[in-house]
mmCIF file of C-alpha atoms and ligand atoms in Angstrom:
data_model
loop_
_atom_site.group_PDB
_atom_site.id
_atom_site.type_symbol
_atom_site.label_atom_id
_atom_site.label_comp_id
_atom_site.label_asym_id
_atom_site.label_seq_id
_atom_site.Cartn_x
_atom_site.Cartn_y
_atom_site.Cartn_z
ATOM 1 C CA MET Z 1 104.256 172.670 5.864
ATOM 2 C CA GLU Z 2 102.771 170.464 8.491
ATOM 3 C CA TYR Z 3 105.156 171.558 11.273
ATOM 4 C CA PHE Z 4 108.001 173.797 12.033
ATOM 5 C CA ASP Z 5 111.270 172.195 13.157
ATOM 6 C CA TYR Z 6 112.275 175.380 14.978
ATOM 7 C CA TYR Z 7 109.838 178.021 15.751
ATOM 8 C CA LEU Z 8 111.232 181.144 17.487
ATOM 9 C CA ILE Z 9 109.594 184.366 18.851
ATOM 10 C CA HIS Z 10 111.649 186.970 17.113
ATOM 11 C CA ALA Z 11 113.483 189.660 18.869
ATOM 12 C CA VAL Z 12 112.338 189.391 22.365
ATOM 13 C CA ASP Z 13 113.491 192.066 24.844
ATOM 14 C CA ASP Z 14 112.259 193.125 28.278
ATOM 15 C CA ASP Z 15 109.544 195.569 26.882
ATOM 16 C CA ARG Z 16 108.056 193.092 24.346
ATOM 17 C CA TRP Z 17 108.071 190.306 26.744
ATOM 18 C CA THR Z 18 106.584 192.050 29.741
ATOM 19 C CA ASN Z 19 104.116 194.315 27.783
ATOM 20 C CA VAL Z 20 103.146 192.207 24.659
ATOM 21 C CA ALA Z 21 104.180 188.469 24.582
ATOM 22 C CA ASN Z 22 103.369 187.558 28.118
ATOM 23 C CA PRO Z 23 100.147 189.334 28.836
ATOM 24 C CA PHE Z 24 98.727 188.318 25.406
ATOM 25 C CA GLY Z 25 99.619 184.619 26.155
ATOM 26 C CA VAL Z 26 101.920 184.023 23.255
ATOM 27 C CA TYR Z 27 103.688 181.223 25.059
ATOM 28 C CA GLU Z 28 100.519 179.437 25.949
ATOM 29 C CA LYS Z 29 99.343 179.562 22.338
ATOM 30 C CA LEU Z 30 102.566 178.348 20.892
ATOM 31 C CA ILE Z 31 102.960 175.508 23.446
ATOM 32 C CA LYS Z 32 99.512 174.445 22.465
ATOM 33 C CA TYR Z 33 100.718 174.274 18.828
ATOM 34 C CA LYS Z 34 103.789 172.273 20.066
ATOM 35 C CA GLU Z 35 101.387 169.727 21.798
ATOM 36 C CA GLU Z 36 99.633 169.356 18.558
ATOM 37 C CA GLY Z 37 102.842 168.521 16.829
ATOM 38 C CA ARG Z 38 102.794 171.688 14.663
ATOM 39 C CA ILE Z 39 105.953 173.028 16.370
ATOM 40 C CA HIS Z 40 108.837 170.627 17.109
ATOM 41 C CA ASN Z 41 111.205 173.106 19.041
ATOM 42 C CA LEU Z 42 110.014 176.280 20.596
ATOM 43 C CA GLY Z 43 112.362 179.146 21.426
ATOM 44 C CA PHE Z 44 113.080 182.722 21.106
ATOM 45 C CA SER Z 45 115.628 185.236 19.955
ATOM 46 C CA PHE Z 46 116.674 187.566 22.792
ATOM 47 C CA HIS Z 47 117.927 191.120 22.938
ATOM 48 C CA GLY Z 48 116.903 192.061 26.486
ATOM 49 C CA THR Z 49 118.604 192.150 29.938
ATOM 50 C CA ASN Z 50 119.995 189.076 31.913
ATOM 51 C CA SER Z 51 117.339 189.493 34.490
ATOM 52 C CA CYS Z 52 114.337 189.204 32.006
ATOM 53 C CA LEU Z 53 116.225 186.165 30.369
ATOM 54 C CA LYS Z 54 116.502 184.568 33.714
ATOM 55 C CA GLN Z 55 112.784 185.134 34.491
ATOM 56 C CA MET Z 56 111.744 183.814 31.091
ATOM 57 C CA ILE Z 57 113.740 180.650 31.415
ATOM 58 C CA GLN Z 58 112.549 179.970 35.030
ATOM 59 C CA GLU Z 59 108.876 180.403 34.250
ATOM 60 C CA PHE Z 60 108.590 178.668 30.989
ATOM 61 C CA LYS Z 61 110.138 175.594 29.181
ATOM 62 C CA TRP Z 62 112.149 176.293 26.043
ATOM 63 C CA ASP Z 63 113.797 174.013 23.637
ATOM 64 C CA PHE Z 64 116.490 176.677 22.459
ATOM 65 C CA VAL Z 65 117.253 180.315 22.845
ATOM 66 C CA GLN Z 66 119.031 182.386 20.309
ATOM 67 C CA ILE Z 67 121.424 185.179 21.745
ATOM 68 C CA GLN Z 68 123.931 187.488 20.611
ATOM 69 C CA LEU Z 69 127.374 185.936 21.382
ATOM 70 C CA ASN Z 70 130.873 186.621 20.407
ATOM 71 C CA TYR Z 71 134.200 187.140 22.303
ATOM 72 C CA PHE Z 72 133.820 190.828 22.327
ATOM 73 C CA ASP Z 73 130.319 191.040 23.681
ATOM 74 C CA TRP Z 74 131.301 188.151 26.211
ATOM 75 C CA ILE Z 75 132.660 190.997 28.464
ATOM 76 C CA TYR Z 76 131.266 194.233 26.739
ATOM 77 C CA GLN Z 77 127.689 193.227 26.966
ATOM 78 C CA ASP Z 78 127.919 190.581 29.472
ATOM 79 C CA ALA Z 79 127.018 187.886 27.105
ATOM 80 C CA LYS Z 80 129.040 185.402 29.480
ATOM 81 C CA THR Z 81 126.206 185.739 31.909
ATOM 82 C CA SER Z 82 123.445 185.042 29.310
ATOM 83 C CA TYR Z 83 125.522 182.130 28.192
ATOM 84 C CA ASN Z 84 125.703 180.637 31.806
ATOM 85 C CA LEU Z 85 122.125 181.207 32.547
ATOM 86 C CA LEU Z 86 121.236 179.011 29.356
ATOM 87 C CA HIS Z 87 123.938 176.429 29.837
ATOM 88 C CA ASP Z 88 123.089 176.089 33.687
ATOM 89 C CA ALA Z 89 119.466 175.476 32.654
ATOM 90 C CA GLY Z 90 120.625 173.038 29.908
ATOM 91 C CA ILE Z 91 118.888 175.171 27.087
ATOM 92 C CA PRO Z 92 120.593 174.700 23.711
ATOM 93 C CA ILE Z 93 121.998 177.933 22.317
ATOM 94 C CA ILE Z 94 121.823 179.332 18.834
ATOM 95 C CA VAL Z 95 124.320 181.961 18.358
ATOM 96 C CA MET Z 96 123.694 185.156 16.411
ATOM 97 C CA GLU Z 97 126.295 187.751 15.538
ATOM 98 C CA PRO Z 98 129.454 185.563 16.283
ATOM 99 C CA VAL Z 99 131.620 187.978 14.311
ATOM 100 C CA ARG Z 100 129.734 191.006 15.502
ATOM 101 C CA GLY Z 101 128.370 192.220 12.313
ATOM 102 C CA GLY Z 102 131.846 191.776 10.731
ATOM 103 C CA ALA Z 103 133.664 193.975 13.295
ATOM 104 C CA LEU Z 104 135.718 191.003 14.489
ATOM 105 C CA ALA Z 105 136.767 190.257 10.958
ATOM 106 C CA ARG Z 106 138.269 193.803 10.537
ATOM 107 C CA LEU Z 107 140.482 194.167 13.670
ATOM 108 C CA CYS Z 108 142.431 197.025 14.614
ATOM 109 C CA PRO Z 109 146.355 197.231 13.834
ATOM 110 C CA LYS Z 110 147.361 196.263 17.517
ATOM 111 C CA ALA Z 111 144.955 193.179 17.312
ATOM 112 C CA ILE Z 112 146.361 192.191 13.937
ATOM 113 C CA GLN Z 113 149.921 192.514 15.484
ATOM 114 C CA LEU Z 114 148.934 190.169 18.233
ATOM 115 C CA LEU Z 115 147.761 187.626 15.659
ATOM 116 C CA ASN Z 116 151.048 187.946 13.913
ATOM 117 C CA ASP Z 117 153.141 187.838 16.950
ATOM 118 C CA ASN Z 118 151.465 184.520 17.892
ATOM 119 C CA ASP Z 119 151.807 183.067 14.552
ATOM 120 C CA HIS Z 120 148.100 182.525 14.488
ATOM 121 C CA GLN Z 121 146.967 180.407 11.425
ATOM 122 C CA GLY Z 122 143.425 181.226 10.065
ATOM 123 C CA THR Z 123 141.385 184.510 9.499
ATOM 124 C CA PRO Z 124 140.218 186.767 12.350
ATOM 125 C CA ALA Z 125 136.548 185.841 11.388
ATOM 126 C CA SER Z 126 137.378 182.008 11.826
ATOM 127 C CA LEU Z 127 138.965 182.789 15.296
ATOM 128 C CA ALA Z 128 135.679 184.540 16.304
ATOM 129 C CA LEU Z 129 133.564 181.613 14.925
ATOM 130 C CA ARG Z 130 135.619 178.980 16.613
ATOM 131 C CA PHE Z 131 135.386 180.961 20.056
ATOM 132 C CA VAL Z 132 131.577 180.421 20.108
ATOM 133 C CA ALA Z 133 131.577 177.019 18.645
ATOM 134 C CA SER Z 134 134.074 175.798 21.205
ATOM 135 C CA LEU Z 135 131.482 176.753 24.137
ATOM 136 C CA ASP Z 136 129.645 173.753 25.523
ATOM 137 C CA GLY Z 137 125.874 173.862 24.741
ATOM 138 C CA VAL Z 138 126.187 175.843 21.667
ATOM 139 C CA GLN Z 139 123.936 174.129 19.092
ATOM 140 C CA THR Z 140 124.189 176.322 15.927
ATOM 141 C CA VAL Z 141 126.308 179.307 14.835
ATOM 142 C CA LEU Z 142 124.566 181.566 12.564
ATOM 143 C CA SER Z 143 126.972 183.538 10.391
ATOM 144 C CA ARG Z 144 126.195 186.218 7.827
ATOM 145 C CA MET Z 145 128.269 186.021 4.694
ATOM 146 C CA SER Z 146 128.431 188.452 1.735
ATOM 147 C CA SER Z 147 131.129 186.892 -0.368
ATOM 148 C CA LYS Z 148 132.245 183.539 -1.927
ATOM 149 C CA GLU Z 149 135.585 183.984 0.087
ATOM 150 C CA GLN Z 150 133.806 184.397 3.281
ATOM 151 C CA LEU Z 151 131.479 181.200 2.635
ATOM 152 C CA GLU Z 152 134.670 179.191 1.853
ATOM 153 C CA ASP Z 153 136.412 180.519 4.968
ATOM 154 C CA ASN Z 154 133.392 179.457 7.150
ATOM 155 C CA LEU Z 155 133.300 175.981 5.526
ATOM 156 C CA ARG Z 156 136.855 175.453 6.112
ATOM 157 C CA THR Z 157 136.452 176.559 9.739
ATOM 158 C CA PHE Z 158 133.730 173.979 10.361
ATOM 159 C CA SER Z 159 134.597 171.178 8.099
ATOM 160 C CA ASP Z 160 137.687 170.355 10.126
ATOM 161 C CA PHE Z 161 136.533 171.920 13.445
ATOM 162 C CA LYS Z 162 139.111 172.676 16.061
ATOM 163 C CA PRO Z 163 137.995 174.187 19.440
ATOM 164 C CA LEU Z 164 140.193 177.028 20.642
ATOM 165 C CA SER Z 165 143.268 175.823 22.704
ATOM 166 C CA ASP Z 166 144.129 177.369 25.969
ATOM 167 C CA GLU Z 167 146.739 179.692 24.245
ATOM 168 C CA GLU Z 168 144.180 180.701 21.698
ATOM 169 C CA MET Z 169 141.680 181.663 24.335
ATOM 170 C CA LYS Z 170 144.347 183.914 26.044
ATOM 171 C CA LEU Z 171 145.074 185.501 22.643
ATOM 172 C CA VAL Z 172 141.337 186.081 22.240
ATOM 173 C CA GLU Z 173 141.448 187.909 25.571
ATOM 174 C CA LYS Z 174 144.341 190.222 24.466
ATOM 175 C CA ILE Z 175 142.508 190.995 21.057
ATOM 176 C CA ARG Z 176 139.478 191.870 23.035
ATOM 177 C CA ASN Z 177 141.530 194.232 25.204
ATOM 178 C CA ALA Z 178 143.236 195.870 22.194
ATOM 179 C CA TYR Z 179 139.684 196.311 20.507
ATOM 180 C CA LEU Z 180 138.331 197.982 23.736
ATOM 181 C CA GLU Z 181 141.406 200.324 23.843
ATOM 182 C CA SER Z 182 141.379 201.213 20.249
ATOM 183 C CA GLY Z 183 138.516 203.737 20.710
ATOM 184 C CA SER Z 184 136.227 201.802 17.975
ATOM 185 C CA ILE Z 185 132.531 202.271 18.480
ATOM 186 C CA PRO Z 186 131.130 198.817 18.887
ATOM 187 C CA CYS Z 187 128.381 199.487 16.186
ATOM 188 C CA THR Z 188 127.534 196.455 14.064
ATOM 189 C CA GLU Z 189 125.554 198.552 11.511
ATOM 190 C CA CYS Z 190 122.458 196.541 12.339
ATOM 191 C CA ARG Z 191 120.453 199.675 11.445
ATOM 192 C CA TYR Z 192 117.911 199.220 14.258
ATOM 193 C CA CYS Z 193 118.289 202.712 15.045
ATOM 194 C CA GLN Z 194 117.271 204.054 11.691
ATOM 195 C CA PRO Z 195 115.474 206.110 10.641
ATOM 196 C CA CYS Z 196 116.346 208.708 13.075
ATOM 197 C CA PRO Z 197 113.605 211.318 13.347
ATOM 198 C CA LYS Z 198 116.013 214.000 12.647
ATOM 199 C CA GLY Z 199 117.613 212.145 9.722
ATOM 200 C CA VAL Z 200 121.036 211.495 11.343
ATOM 201 C CA LEU Z 201 122.797 208.608 9.540
ATOM 202 C CA ILE Z 202 124.139 207.102 12.719
ATOM 203 C CA PRO Z 203 125.726 203.762 11.380
ATOM 204 C CA GLU Z 204 127.297 205.552 8.513
ATOM 205 C CA ILE Z 205 128.930 208.277 10.934
ATOM 206 C CA PHE Z 206 130.240 205.561 13.087
ATOM 207 C CA SER Z 207 131.574 203.488 10.165
ATOM 208 C CA ILE Z 208 133.397 206.422 9.057
ATOM 209 C CA TYR Z 209 134.978 206.969 12.379
ATOM 210 C CA ASN Z 210 135.900 203.384 12.964
ATOM 211 C CA LYS Z 211 137.657 203.321 9.636
ATOM 212 C CA TYR Z 212 139.724 206.213 10.824
ATOM 213 C CA VAL Z 213 140.507 204.416 14.121
ATOM 214 C CA GLN Z 214 141.661 201.499 11.987
ATOM 215 C CA ASN Z 215 143.790 203.147 9.424
ATOM 216 C CA GLN Z 216 144.440 206.527 11.114
ATOM 217 C CA ASP Z 217 143.998 208.211 7.673
ATOM 218 C CA ILE Z 218 142.740 211.669 8.582
ATOM 219 C CA GLU Z 219 142.418 212.724 5.044
ATOM 220 C CA GLN Z 220 140.118 209.930 4.259
ATOM 221 C CA PHE Z 221 138.090 210.696 7.391
ATOM 222 C CA ARG Z 222 137.793 214.308 6.287
ATOM 223 C CA LYS Z 223 136.677 213.330 2.868
ATOM 224 C CA ASP Z 224 134.005 210.826 4.037
ATOM 225 C CA PHE Z 225 132.678 212.852 7.001
ATOM 226 C CA PHE Z 226 132.369 216.071 5.186
ATOM 227 C CA ALA Z 227 130.738 214.378 2.370
ATOM 228 C CA ILE Z 228 127.517 213.702 4.695
ATOM 229 C CA LYS Z 229 124.902 215.978 3.650
ATOM 230 C CA GLU Z 230 123.866 218.524 6.373
ATOM 231 C CA GLU Z 231 120.418 216.873 6.851
ATOM 232 C CA HIS Z 232 122.211 213.667 7.827
ATOM 233 C CA SER Z 233 124.917 214.996 9.958
ATOM 234 C CA PRO Z 234 125.535 214.530 13.661
ATOM 235 C CA GLN Z 235 124.793 218.246 14.377
ATOM 236 C CA ARG Z 236 121.199 217.399 13.708
ATOM 237 C CA CYS Z 237 120.796 215.250 16.774
ATOM 238 C CA ILE Z 238 118.341 216.678 19.288
ATOM 239 C CA LYS Z 239 119.054 213.985 21.920
ATOM 240 C CA CYS Z 240 115.637 212.649 22.025
ATOM 241 C CA GLY Z 241 117.095 209.348 22.947
ATOM 242 C CA LYS Z 242 115.224 207.146 20.699
ATOM 243 C CA CYS Z 243 118.159 205.377 18.926
ATOM 244 C CA GLU Z 244 119.583 204.443 22.416
ATOM 245 C CA GLN Z 245 116.474 202.803 23.603
ATOM 246 C CA ILE Z 246 116.548 200.511 20.548
ATOM 247 C CA CYS Z 247 120.189 200.029 19.947
ATOM 248 C CA PRO Z 248 120.990 196.282 20.932
ATOM 249 C CA HIS Z 249 124.522 197.159 21.830
ATOM 250 C CA SER Z 250 123.671 199.754 24.476
ATOM 251 C CA ILE Z 251 125.895 202.478 22.661
ATOM 252 C CA GLU Z 252 125.886 205.920 23.984
ATOM 253 C CA ILE Z 253 124.921 207.214 20.665
ATOM 254 C CA THR Z 254 124.358 210.909 21.462
ATOM 255 C CA LYS Z 255 127.687 211.094 23.207
ATOM 256 C CA LYS Z 256 129.520 209.267 20.516
ATOM 257 C CA LEU Z 257 127.846 211.621 17.857
ATOM 258 C CA SER Z 258 128.846 214.586 19.673
ATOM 259 C CA ASP Z 259 132.415 213.511 20.203
ATOM 260 C CA ILE Z 260 132.814 212.582 16.529
ATOM 261 C CA ALA Z 261 131.246 215.994 15.459
ATOM 262 C CA TYR Z 262 133.847 217.815 17.757
ATOM 263 C CA PHE Z 263 136.655 215.599 16.405
ATOM 264 C CA ALA Z 264 135.702 216.573 12.901
ATOM 265 C CA SER Z 265 135.495 220.288 13.783
ATOM 266 C CA LEU Z 266 139.165 219.974 14.882
ATOM 267 C CA HIS Z 267 140.086 218.570 11.408
ATOM 268 C CA ARG Z 268 137.873 220.878 9.132
HETATM 269 S S1 SF4 U 301 118.985 210.925 19.980
HETATM 270 FE FE1 SF4 U 301 119.683 212.061 18.103
HETATM 271 S S2 SF4 U 301 120.470 210.564 16.767
HETATM 272 FE FE2 SF4 U 301 119.190 209.407 18.233
HETATM 273 S S3 SF4 U 301 117.112 209.176 17.270
HETATM 274 FE FE3 SF4 U 301 117.273 211.249 18.618
HETATM 275 S S4 SF4 U 301 117.885 212.785 17.146
HETATM 276 FE FE4 SF4 U 301 118.354 210.834 16.234
HETATM 277 S S1 SF4 U 302 121.275 200.215 16.471
HETATM 278 FE FE1 SF4 U 302 123.254 200.585 17.516
HETATM 279 S S2 SF4 U 302 124.515 198.830 16.659
HETATM 280 FE FE2 SF4 U 302 122.777 199.047 15.301
HETATM 281 S S3 SF4 U 302 123.453 200.550 13.718
HETATM 282 FE FE3 SF4 U 302 122.471 201.728 15.358
HETATM 283 S S4 SF4 U 302 124.118 202.359 16.495
HETATM 284 FE FE4 SF4 U 302 124.913 200.611 15.296
#
């Protein structure tokens, strides 16, 4: 290749930017490549705080920024502020995790009821994709897919794209509230927290619990939870905090693990 159309610095957060990329002159090096025509568009994918994002876009010139954006994190992780910072600066946005690792495709019963009551046409995943694609300044929406059906659904969503109407925006708000009230743990199973030094299978444990929140099937929960080997169980956690430092969704992992362990002990 003679040049990259889009070159992004991967997974920037406050620590990587402040202690690695910035002091070692990564931007200056890459901007030189851009001037030489070896990079056409220079950007970064971001997982840090809004204050770090603000500083990065004030101090340097970027052609795009990739952020995690979906209707749940819009409030839960204040992605709305990240979006506004980039939008106000006129920087095109690439969206990652529009369906929140699949969580917004598997809604809780109350949210599904809301969709039915509103006679909503289309899948929950397509509603999530349409939310981000309706936002001004969004250039690209990245969607992970794992089946032909999901691919077809995504193609349908974008082939005849319709931005969300005001009514649908209100519906999204209600679904977000239902999700927040459901008690689901907002884990996207990204596995950044793995491996845990004590072997705790954090995403698997959260997934078993979330499945219970969705279907309220306590027998299934017991079967799945007690199938976890002792060396991977939540009881192994020593609260070292390593996982919480790295979790891109700021989940209180140690607290959730101990809550789930307690919940399981009640249903042994
Ligand atoms: S806090 Fe617990 S679960 Fe998290 S990395 Fe440490 S031991 Fe593992
Ligand atoms: S890092 Fe956070 S979101 Fe990712 S799997 Fe671990 S707990 Fe879940």
